[in-house]
PDB file of C-alpha atoms and ligand atoms in Angstrom:
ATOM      1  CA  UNK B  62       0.000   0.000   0.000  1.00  0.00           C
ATOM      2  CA  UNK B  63       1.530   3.325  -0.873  1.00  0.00           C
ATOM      3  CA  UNK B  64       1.805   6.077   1.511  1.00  0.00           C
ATOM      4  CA  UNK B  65      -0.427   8.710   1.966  1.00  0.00           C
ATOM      5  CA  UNK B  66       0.966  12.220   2.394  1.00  0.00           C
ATOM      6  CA  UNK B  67      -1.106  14.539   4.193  1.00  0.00           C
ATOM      7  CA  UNK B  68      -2.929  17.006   1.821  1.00  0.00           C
ATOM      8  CA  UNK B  69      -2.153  20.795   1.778  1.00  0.00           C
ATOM      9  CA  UNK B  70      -5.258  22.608   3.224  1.00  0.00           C
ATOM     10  CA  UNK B  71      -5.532  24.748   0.101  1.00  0.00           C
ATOM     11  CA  UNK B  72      -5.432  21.389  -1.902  1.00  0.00           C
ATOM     12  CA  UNK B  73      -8.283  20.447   0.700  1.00  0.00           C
ATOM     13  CA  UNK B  74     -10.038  23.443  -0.605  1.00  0.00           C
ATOM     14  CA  UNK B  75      -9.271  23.452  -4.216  1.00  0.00           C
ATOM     15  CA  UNK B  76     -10.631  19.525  -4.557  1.00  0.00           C
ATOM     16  CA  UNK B  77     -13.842  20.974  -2.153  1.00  0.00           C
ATOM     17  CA  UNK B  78     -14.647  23.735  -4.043  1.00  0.00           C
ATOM     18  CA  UNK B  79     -14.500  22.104  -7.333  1.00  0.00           C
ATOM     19  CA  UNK B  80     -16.360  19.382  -6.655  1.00  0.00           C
ATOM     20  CA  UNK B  81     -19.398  21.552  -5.636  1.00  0.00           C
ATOM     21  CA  UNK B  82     -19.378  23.240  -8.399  1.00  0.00           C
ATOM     22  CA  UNK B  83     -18.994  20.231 -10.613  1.00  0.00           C
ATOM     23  CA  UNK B  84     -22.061  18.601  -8.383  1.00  0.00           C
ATOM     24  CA  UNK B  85     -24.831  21.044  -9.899  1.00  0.00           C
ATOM     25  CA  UNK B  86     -27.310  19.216 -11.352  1.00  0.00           C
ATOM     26  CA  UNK B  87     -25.955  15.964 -10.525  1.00  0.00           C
ATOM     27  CA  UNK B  88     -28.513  13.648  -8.716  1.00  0.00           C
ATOM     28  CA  UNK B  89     -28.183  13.511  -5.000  1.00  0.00           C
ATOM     29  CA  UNK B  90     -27.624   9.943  -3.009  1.00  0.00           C
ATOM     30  CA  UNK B  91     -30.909   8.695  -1.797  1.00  0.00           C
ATOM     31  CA  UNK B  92     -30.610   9.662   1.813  1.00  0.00           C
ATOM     32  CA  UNK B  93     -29.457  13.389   1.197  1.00  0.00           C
ATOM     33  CA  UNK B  94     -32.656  13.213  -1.177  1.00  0.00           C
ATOM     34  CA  UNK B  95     -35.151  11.706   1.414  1.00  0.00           C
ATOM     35  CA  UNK B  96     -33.422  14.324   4.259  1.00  0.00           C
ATOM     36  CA  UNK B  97     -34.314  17.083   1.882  1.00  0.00           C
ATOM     37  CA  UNK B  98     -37.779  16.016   1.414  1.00  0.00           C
ATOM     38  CA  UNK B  99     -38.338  15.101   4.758  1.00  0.00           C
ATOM     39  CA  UNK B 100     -37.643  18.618   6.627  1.00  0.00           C
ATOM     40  CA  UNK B 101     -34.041  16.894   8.067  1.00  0.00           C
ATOM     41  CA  UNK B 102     -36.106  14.303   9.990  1.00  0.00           C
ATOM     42  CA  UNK B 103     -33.467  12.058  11.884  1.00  0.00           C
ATOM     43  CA  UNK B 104     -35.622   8.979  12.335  1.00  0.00           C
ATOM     44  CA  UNK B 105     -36.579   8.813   8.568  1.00  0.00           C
ATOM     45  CA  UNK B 106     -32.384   9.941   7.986  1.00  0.00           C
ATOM     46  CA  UNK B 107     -31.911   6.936  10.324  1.00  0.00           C
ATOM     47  CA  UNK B 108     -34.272   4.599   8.156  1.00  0.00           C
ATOM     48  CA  UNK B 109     -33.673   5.076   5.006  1.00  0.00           C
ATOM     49  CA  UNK B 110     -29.285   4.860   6.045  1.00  0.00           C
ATOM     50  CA  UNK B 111     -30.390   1.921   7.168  1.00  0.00           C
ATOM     51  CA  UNK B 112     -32.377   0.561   4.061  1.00  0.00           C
ATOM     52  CA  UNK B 113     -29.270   1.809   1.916  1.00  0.00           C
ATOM     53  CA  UNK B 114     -26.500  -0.698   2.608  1.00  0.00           C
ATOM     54  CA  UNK B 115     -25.364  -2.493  -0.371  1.00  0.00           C
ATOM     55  CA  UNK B 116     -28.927  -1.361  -1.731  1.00  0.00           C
ATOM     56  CA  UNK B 117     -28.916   1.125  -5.507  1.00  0.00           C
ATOM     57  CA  UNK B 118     -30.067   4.570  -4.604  1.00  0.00           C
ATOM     58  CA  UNK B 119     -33.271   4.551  -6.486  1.00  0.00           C
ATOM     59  CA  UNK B 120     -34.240   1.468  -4.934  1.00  0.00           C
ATOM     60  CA  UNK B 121     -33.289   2.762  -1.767  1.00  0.00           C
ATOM     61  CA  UNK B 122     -35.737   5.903  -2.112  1.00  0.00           C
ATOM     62  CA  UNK B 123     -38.288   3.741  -3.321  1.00  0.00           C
ATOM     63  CA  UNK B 124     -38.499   1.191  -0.364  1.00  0.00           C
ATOM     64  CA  UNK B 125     -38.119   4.601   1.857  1.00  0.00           C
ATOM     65  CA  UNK B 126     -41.288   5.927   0.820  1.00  0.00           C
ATOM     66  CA  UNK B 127     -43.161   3.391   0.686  1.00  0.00           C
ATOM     67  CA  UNK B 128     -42.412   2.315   4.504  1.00  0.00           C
ATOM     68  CA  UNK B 129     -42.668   5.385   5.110  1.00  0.00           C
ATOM     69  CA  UNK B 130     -46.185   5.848   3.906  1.00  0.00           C
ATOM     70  CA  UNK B 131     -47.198   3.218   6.353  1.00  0.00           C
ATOM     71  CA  UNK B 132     -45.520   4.238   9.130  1.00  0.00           C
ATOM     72  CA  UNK B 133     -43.814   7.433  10.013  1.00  0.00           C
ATOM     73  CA  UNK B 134     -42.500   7.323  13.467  1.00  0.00           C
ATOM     74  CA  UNK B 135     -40.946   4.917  15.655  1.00  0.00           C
ATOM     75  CA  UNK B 136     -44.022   3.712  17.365  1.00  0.00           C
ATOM     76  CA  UNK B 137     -45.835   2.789  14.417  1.00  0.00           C
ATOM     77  CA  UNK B 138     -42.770   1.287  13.155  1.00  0.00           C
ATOM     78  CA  UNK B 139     -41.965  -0.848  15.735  1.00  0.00           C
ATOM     79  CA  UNK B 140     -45.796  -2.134  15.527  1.00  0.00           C
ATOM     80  CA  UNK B 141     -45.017  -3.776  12.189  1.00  0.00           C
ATOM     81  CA  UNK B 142     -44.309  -7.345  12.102  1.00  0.00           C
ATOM     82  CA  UNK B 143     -41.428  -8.117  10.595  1.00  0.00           C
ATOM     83  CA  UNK B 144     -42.993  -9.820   7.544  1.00  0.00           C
ATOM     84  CA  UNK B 145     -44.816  -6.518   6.501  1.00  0.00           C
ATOM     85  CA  UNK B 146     -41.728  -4.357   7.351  1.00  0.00           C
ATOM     86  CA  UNK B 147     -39.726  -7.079   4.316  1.00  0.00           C
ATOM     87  CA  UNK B 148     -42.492  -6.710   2.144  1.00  0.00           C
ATOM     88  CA  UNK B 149     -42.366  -3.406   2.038  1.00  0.00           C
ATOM     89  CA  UNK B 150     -38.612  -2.775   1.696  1.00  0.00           C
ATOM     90  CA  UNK B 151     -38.311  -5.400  -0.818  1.00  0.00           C
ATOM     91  CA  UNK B 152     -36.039  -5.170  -2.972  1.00  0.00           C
ATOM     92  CA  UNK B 153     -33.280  -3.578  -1.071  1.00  0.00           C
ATOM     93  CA  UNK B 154     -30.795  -5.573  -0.248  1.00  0.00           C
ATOM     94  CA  UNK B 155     -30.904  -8.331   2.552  1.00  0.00           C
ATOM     95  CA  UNK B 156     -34.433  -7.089   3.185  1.00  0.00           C
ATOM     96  CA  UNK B 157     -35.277  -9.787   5.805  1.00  0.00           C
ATOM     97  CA  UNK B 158     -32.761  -8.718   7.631  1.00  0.00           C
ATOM     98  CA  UNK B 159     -32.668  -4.974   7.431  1.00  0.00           C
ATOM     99  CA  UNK B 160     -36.417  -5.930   8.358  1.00  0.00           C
ATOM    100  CA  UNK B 161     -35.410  -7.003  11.675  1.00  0.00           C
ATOM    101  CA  UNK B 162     -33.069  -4.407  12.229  1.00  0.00           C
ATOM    102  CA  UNK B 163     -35.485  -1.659  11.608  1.00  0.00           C
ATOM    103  CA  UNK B 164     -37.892  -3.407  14.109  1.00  0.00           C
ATOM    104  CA  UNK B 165     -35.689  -3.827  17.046  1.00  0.00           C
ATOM    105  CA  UNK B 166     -34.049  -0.325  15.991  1.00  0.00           C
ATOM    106  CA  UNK B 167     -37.552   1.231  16.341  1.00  0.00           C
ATOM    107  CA  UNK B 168     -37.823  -0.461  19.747  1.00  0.00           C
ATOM    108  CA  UNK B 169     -35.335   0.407  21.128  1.00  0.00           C
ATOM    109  CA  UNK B 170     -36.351   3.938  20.240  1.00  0.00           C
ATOM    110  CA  UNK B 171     -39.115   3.572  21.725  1.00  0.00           C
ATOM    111  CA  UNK B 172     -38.321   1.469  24.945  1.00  0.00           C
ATOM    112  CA  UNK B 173     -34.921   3.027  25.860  1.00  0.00           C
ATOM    113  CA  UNK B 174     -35.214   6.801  23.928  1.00  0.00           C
ATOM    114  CA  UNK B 175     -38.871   7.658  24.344  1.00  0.00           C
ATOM    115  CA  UNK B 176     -39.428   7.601  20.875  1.00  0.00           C
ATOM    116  CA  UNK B 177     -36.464   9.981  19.707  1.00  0.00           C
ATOM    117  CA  UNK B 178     -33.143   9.253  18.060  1.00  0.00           C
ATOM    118  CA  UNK B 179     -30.670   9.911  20.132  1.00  0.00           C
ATOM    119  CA  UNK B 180     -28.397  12.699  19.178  1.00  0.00           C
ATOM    120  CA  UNK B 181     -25.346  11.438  20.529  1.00  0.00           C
ATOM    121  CA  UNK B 182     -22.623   9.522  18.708  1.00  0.00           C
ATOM    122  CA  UNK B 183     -22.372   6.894  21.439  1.00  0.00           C
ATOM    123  CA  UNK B 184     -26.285   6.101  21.946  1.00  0.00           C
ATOM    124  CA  UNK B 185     -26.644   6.240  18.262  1.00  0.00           C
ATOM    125  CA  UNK B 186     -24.398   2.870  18.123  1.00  0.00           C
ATOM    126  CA  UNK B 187     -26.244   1.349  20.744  1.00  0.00           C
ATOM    127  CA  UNK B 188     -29.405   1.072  18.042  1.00  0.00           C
ATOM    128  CA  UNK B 189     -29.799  -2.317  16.529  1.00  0.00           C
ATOM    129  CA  UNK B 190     -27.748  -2.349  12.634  1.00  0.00           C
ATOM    130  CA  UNK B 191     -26.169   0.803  13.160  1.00  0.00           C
ATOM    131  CA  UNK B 192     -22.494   1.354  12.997  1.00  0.00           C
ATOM    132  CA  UNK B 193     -20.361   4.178  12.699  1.00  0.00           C
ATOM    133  CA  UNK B 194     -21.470   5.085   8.907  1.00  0.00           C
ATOM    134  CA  UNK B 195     -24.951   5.444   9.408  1.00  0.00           C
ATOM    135  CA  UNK B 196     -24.748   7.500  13.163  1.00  0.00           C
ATOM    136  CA  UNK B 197     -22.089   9.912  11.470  1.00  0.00           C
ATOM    137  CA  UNK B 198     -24.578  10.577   8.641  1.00  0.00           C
ATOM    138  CA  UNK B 199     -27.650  11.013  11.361  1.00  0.00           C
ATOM    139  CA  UNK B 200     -25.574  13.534  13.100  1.00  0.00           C
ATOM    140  CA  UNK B 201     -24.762  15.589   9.865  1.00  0.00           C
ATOM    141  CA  UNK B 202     -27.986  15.446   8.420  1.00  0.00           C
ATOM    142  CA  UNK B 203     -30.403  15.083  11.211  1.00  0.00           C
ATOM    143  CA  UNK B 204     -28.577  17.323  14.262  1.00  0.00           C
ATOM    144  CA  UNK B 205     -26.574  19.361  11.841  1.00  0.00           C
ATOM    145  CA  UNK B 206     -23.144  18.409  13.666  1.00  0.00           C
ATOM    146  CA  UNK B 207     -20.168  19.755  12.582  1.00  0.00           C
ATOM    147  CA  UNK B 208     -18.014  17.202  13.958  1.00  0.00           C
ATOM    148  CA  UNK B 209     -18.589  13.881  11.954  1.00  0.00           C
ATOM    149  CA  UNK B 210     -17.238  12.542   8.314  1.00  0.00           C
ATOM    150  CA  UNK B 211     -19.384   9.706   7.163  1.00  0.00           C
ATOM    151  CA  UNK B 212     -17.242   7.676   5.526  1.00  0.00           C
ATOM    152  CA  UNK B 213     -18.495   4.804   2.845  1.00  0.00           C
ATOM    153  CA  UNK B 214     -17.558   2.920   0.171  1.00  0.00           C
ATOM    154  CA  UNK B 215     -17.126   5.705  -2.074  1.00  0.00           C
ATOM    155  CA  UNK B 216     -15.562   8.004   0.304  1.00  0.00           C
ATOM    156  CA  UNK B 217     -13.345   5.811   1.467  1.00  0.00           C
ATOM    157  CA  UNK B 218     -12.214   4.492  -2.141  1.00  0.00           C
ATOM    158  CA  UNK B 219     -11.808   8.318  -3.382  1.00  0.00           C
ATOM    159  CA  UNK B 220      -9.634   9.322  -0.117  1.00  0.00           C
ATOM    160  CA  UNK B 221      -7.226   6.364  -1.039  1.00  0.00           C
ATOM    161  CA  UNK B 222      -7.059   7.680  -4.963  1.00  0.00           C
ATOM    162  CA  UNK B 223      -6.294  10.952  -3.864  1.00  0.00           C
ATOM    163  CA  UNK B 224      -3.521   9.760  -1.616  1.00  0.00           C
ATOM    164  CA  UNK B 225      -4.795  11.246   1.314  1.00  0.00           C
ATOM    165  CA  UNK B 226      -5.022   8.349   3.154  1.00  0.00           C
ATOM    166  CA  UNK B 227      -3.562   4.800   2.955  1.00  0.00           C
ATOM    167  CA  UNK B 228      -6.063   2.486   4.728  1.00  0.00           C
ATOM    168  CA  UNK B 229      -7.797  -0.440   4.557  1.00  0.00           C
ATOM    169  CA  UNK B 230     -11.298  -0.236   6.168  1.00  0.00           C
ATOM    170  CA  UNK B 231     -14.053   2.528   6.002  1.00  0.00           C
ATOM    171  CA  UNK B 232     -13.647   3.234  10.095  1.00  0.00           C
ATOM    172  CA  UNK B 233      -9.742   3.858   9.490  1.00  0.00           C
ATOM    173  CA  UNK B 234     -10.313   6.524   6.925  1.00  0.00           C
ATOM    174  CA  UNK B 235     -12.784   7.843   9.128  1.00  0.00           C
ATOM    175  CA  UNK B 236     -10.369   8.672  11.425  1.00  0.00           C
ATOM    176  CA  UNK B 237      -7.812   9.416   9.006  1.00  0.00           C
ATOM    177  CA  UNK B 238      -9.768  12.292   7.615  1.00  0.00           C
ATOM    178  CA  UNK B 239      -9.740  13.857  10.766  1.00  0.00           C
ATOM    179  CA  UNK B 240      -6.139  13.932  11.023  1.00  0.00           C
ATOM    180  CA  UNK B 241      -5.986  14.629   6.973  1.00  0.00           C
ATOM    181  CA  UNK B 242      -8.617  17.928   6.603  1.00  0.00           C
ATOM    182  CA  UNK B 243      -9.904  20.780   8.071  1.00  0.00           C
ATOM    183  CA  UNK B 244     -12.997  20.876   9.914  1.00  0.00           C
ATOM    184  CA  UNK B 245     -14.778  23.212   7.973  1.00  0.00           C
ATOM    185  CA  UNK B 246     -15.100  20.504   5.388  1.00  0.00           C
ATOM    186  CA  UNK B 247     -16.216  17.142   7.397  1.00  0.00           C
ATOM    187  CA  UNK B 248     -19.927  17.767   7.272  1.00  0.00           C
ATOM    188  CA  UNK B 249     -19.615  18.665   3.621  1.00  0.00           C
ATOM    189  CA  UNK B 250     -17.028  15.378   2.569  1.00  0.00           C
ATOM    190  CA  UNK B 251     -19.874  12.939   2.420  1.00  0.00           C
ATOM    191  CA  UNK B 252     -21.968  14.906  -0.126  1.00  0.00           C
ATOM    192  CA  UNK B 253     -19.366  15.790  -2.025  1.00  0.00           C
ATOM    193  CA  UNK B 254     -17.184  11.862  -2.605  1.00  0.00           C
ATOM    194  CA  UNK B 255     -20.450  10.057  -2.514  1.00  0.00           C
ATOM    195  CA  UNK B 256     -21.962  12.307  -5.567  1.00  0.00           C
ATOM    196  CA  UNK B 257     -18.293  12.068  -7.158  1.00  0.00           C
ATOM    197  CA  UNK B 258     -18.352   8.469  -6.445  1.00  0.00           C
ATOM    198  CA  UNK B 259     -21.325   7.632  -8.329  1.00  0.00           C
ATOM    199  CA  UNK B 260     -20.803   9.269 -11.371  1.00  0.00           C
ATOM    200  CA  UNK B 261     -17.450  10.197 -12.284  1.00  0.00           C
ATOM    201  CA  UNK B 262     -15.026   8.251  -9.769  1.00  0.00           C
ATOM    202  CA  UNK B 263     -16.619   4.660  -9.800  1.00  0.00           C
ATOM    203  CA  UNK B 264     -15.443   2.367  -8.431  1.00  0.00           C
ATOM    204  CA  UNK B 265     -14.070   0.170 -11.931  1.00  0.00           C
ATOM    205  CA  UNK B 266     -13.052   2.161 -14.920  1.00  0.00           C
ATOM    206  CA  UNK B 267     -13.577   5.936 -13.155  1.00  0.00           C
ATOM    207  CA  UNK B 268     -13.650   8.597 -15.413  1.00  0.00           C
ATOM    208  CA  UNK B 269     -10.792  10.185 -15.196  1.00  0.00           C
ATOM    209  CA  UNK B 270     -10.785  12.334 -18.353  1.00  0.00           C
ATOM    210  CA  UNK B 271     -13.732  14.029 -17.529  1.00  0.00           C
ATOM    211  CA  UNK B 272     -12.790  14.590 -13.483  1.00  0.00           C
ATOM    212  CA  UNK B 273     -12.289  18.246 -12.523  1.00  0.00           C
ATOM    213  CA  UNK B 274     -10.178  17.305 -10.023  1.00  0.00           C
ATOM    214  CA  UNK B 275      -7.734  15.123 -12.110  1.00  0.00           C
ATOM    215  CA  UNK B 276      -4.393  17.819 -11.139  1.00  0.00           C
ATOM    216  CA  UNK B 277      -5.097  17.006  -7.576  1.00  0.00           C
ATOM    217  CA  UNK B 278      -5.342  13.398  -8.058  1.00  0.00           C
ATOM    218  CA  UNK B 279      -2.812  10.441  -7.375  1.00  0.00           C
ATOM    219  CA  UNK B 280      -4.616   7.995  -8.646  1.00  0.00           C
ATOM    220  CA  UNK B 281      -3.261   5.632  -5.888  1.00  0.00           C
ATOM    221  CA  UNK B 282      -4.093   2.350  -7.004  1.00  0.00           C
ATOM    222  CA  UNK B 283      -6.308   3.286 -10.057  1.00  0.00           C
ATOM    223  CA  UNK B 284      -5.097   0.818 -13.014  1.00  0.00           C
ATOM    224  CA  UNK B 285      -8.326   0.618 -15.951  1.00  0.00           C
ATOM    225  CA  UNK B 286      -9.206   4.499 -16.499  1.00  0.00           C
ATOM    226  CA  UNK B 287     -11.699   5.813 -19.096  1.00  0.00           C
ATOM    227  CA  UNK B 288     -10.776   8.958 -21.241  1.00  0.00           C
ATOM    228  CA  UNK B 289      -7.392   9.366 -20.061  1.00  0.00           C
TER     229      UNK B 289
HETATM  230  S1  SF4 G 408      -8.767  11.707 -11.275  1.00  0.00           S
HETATM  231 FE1  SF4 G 408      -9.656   9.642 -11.520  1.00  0.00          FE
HETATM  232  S2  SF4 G 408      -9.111   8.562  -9.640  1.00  0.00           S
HETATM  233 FE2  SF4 G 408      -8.827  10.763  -9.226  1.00  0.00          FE
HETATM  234  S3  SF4 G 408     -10.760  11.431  -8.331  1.00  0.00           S
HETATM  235 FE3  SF4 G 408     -10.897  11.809 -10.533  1.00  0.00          FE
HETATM  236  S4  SF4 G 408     -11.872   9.974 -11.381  1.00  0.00           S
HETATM  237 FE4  SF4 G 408     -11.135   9.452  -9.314  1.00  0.00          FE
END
């Protein structure tokens, strides 16, 4: 594995600032989508993070609003038997058991939170199927903190191109990024890789030709490129 250098803060910047102005009129990942139709809500935030492991984002949206047609808060949630809760979420991916985790999740909710998602980092792991990912991105999206980086597959697979980090799992970058960028930019680094992620810096053949932040790029570990 190659090493990762830290980035300049004004490369920080330049790759920030680029990026959102490259992201107009790009589609937005399914959860960003379903926060901005749902007034920030964190328990739908929660939910539909949830739904959208390993799941395509339109399916993800899809499954979202139709659970969420049925049931909108924890309570009503947690009344749905498991069966009805797969049925609806169908097809995401493993819906039987992202079934049962959004039963016991709402549960818990309800038995331990009265009825509220938490708004800490530490409770938030406490809830049934969530890890780090999914609390950091209920924290930027739902409480508006300013001190998480959610960190998925496609942010952690851009961080390593860029060279700003050289690690192996999604919870190491995490932590690298702290170390790596400014704070102004953590709530915003989510958004920004995720959106780049899906259409321009996939994860085989990325699009390298057509990236506006190519000159700031290593390319650490990038071997098939289109348009270069
Ligand atoms: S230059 Fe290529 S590898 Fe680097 S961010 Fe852009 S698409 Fe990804």
């Amino acid at each position: 594995m190659s090493e990762a250098r830290s980035p300049h803060p004004r490369t920080v910047e330049r790759v920030m600032r680029r990026l959102a102005r490259a992201m107009t009129g790009l589609e937005l990942p399914a959860v960003e989508k379903i926060s901005e139709e749902q007034a920030k809500d964190p328990f739908r935030i929660l939910i539909s993070t949830l739904l959208s492991a390993r799941t395509q984002d339109a399916t993800t949206h899809a499954a979202s609003t139709r659970l969420f047609r049925v049931a909108r808060t924890p309570q009503s949630m947690a009344r749905l038997p498991v069966r009805d809760l797969a049925r609806l979420i169908y097809p995401v991916s493993f819906y039987r058991n992202k079934a049962r985790h959004v039963k016991a999740c709402c549960e818990m909710l309800v038995g331990r939170y009265g009825g509220r998602v938490p708004s800490t980092m530490e409770e938030l792991v406490t809830l049934p199927g969530v890890g780090r990912k999914t609390a950091n991105l209920v924290m930027i999206l739902g409480f508006r903190s300013p001190d998480n980086i959610c960190v998925d597959t496609h942010v952690h697979r851009i961080s390593n191109r860029l060279g700003w980090v050289a690690t192996r799992a999604p919870d190491e970058t995490e932590q690298a990024l702290y170390r790596a960028t400014d704070r102004r930019w953590w709530p915003h680094i989510n958004l920004y890789l995720v959106t780049w992620g899906q259409n321009v810096c996939r994860p085989v053949y990325p699009r390298c030709g057509d990236c506006v932040i190519r000159p700031e790029c290593r390319r650490i570990g990038v071997e098939r490129r289109n348009g270069t």
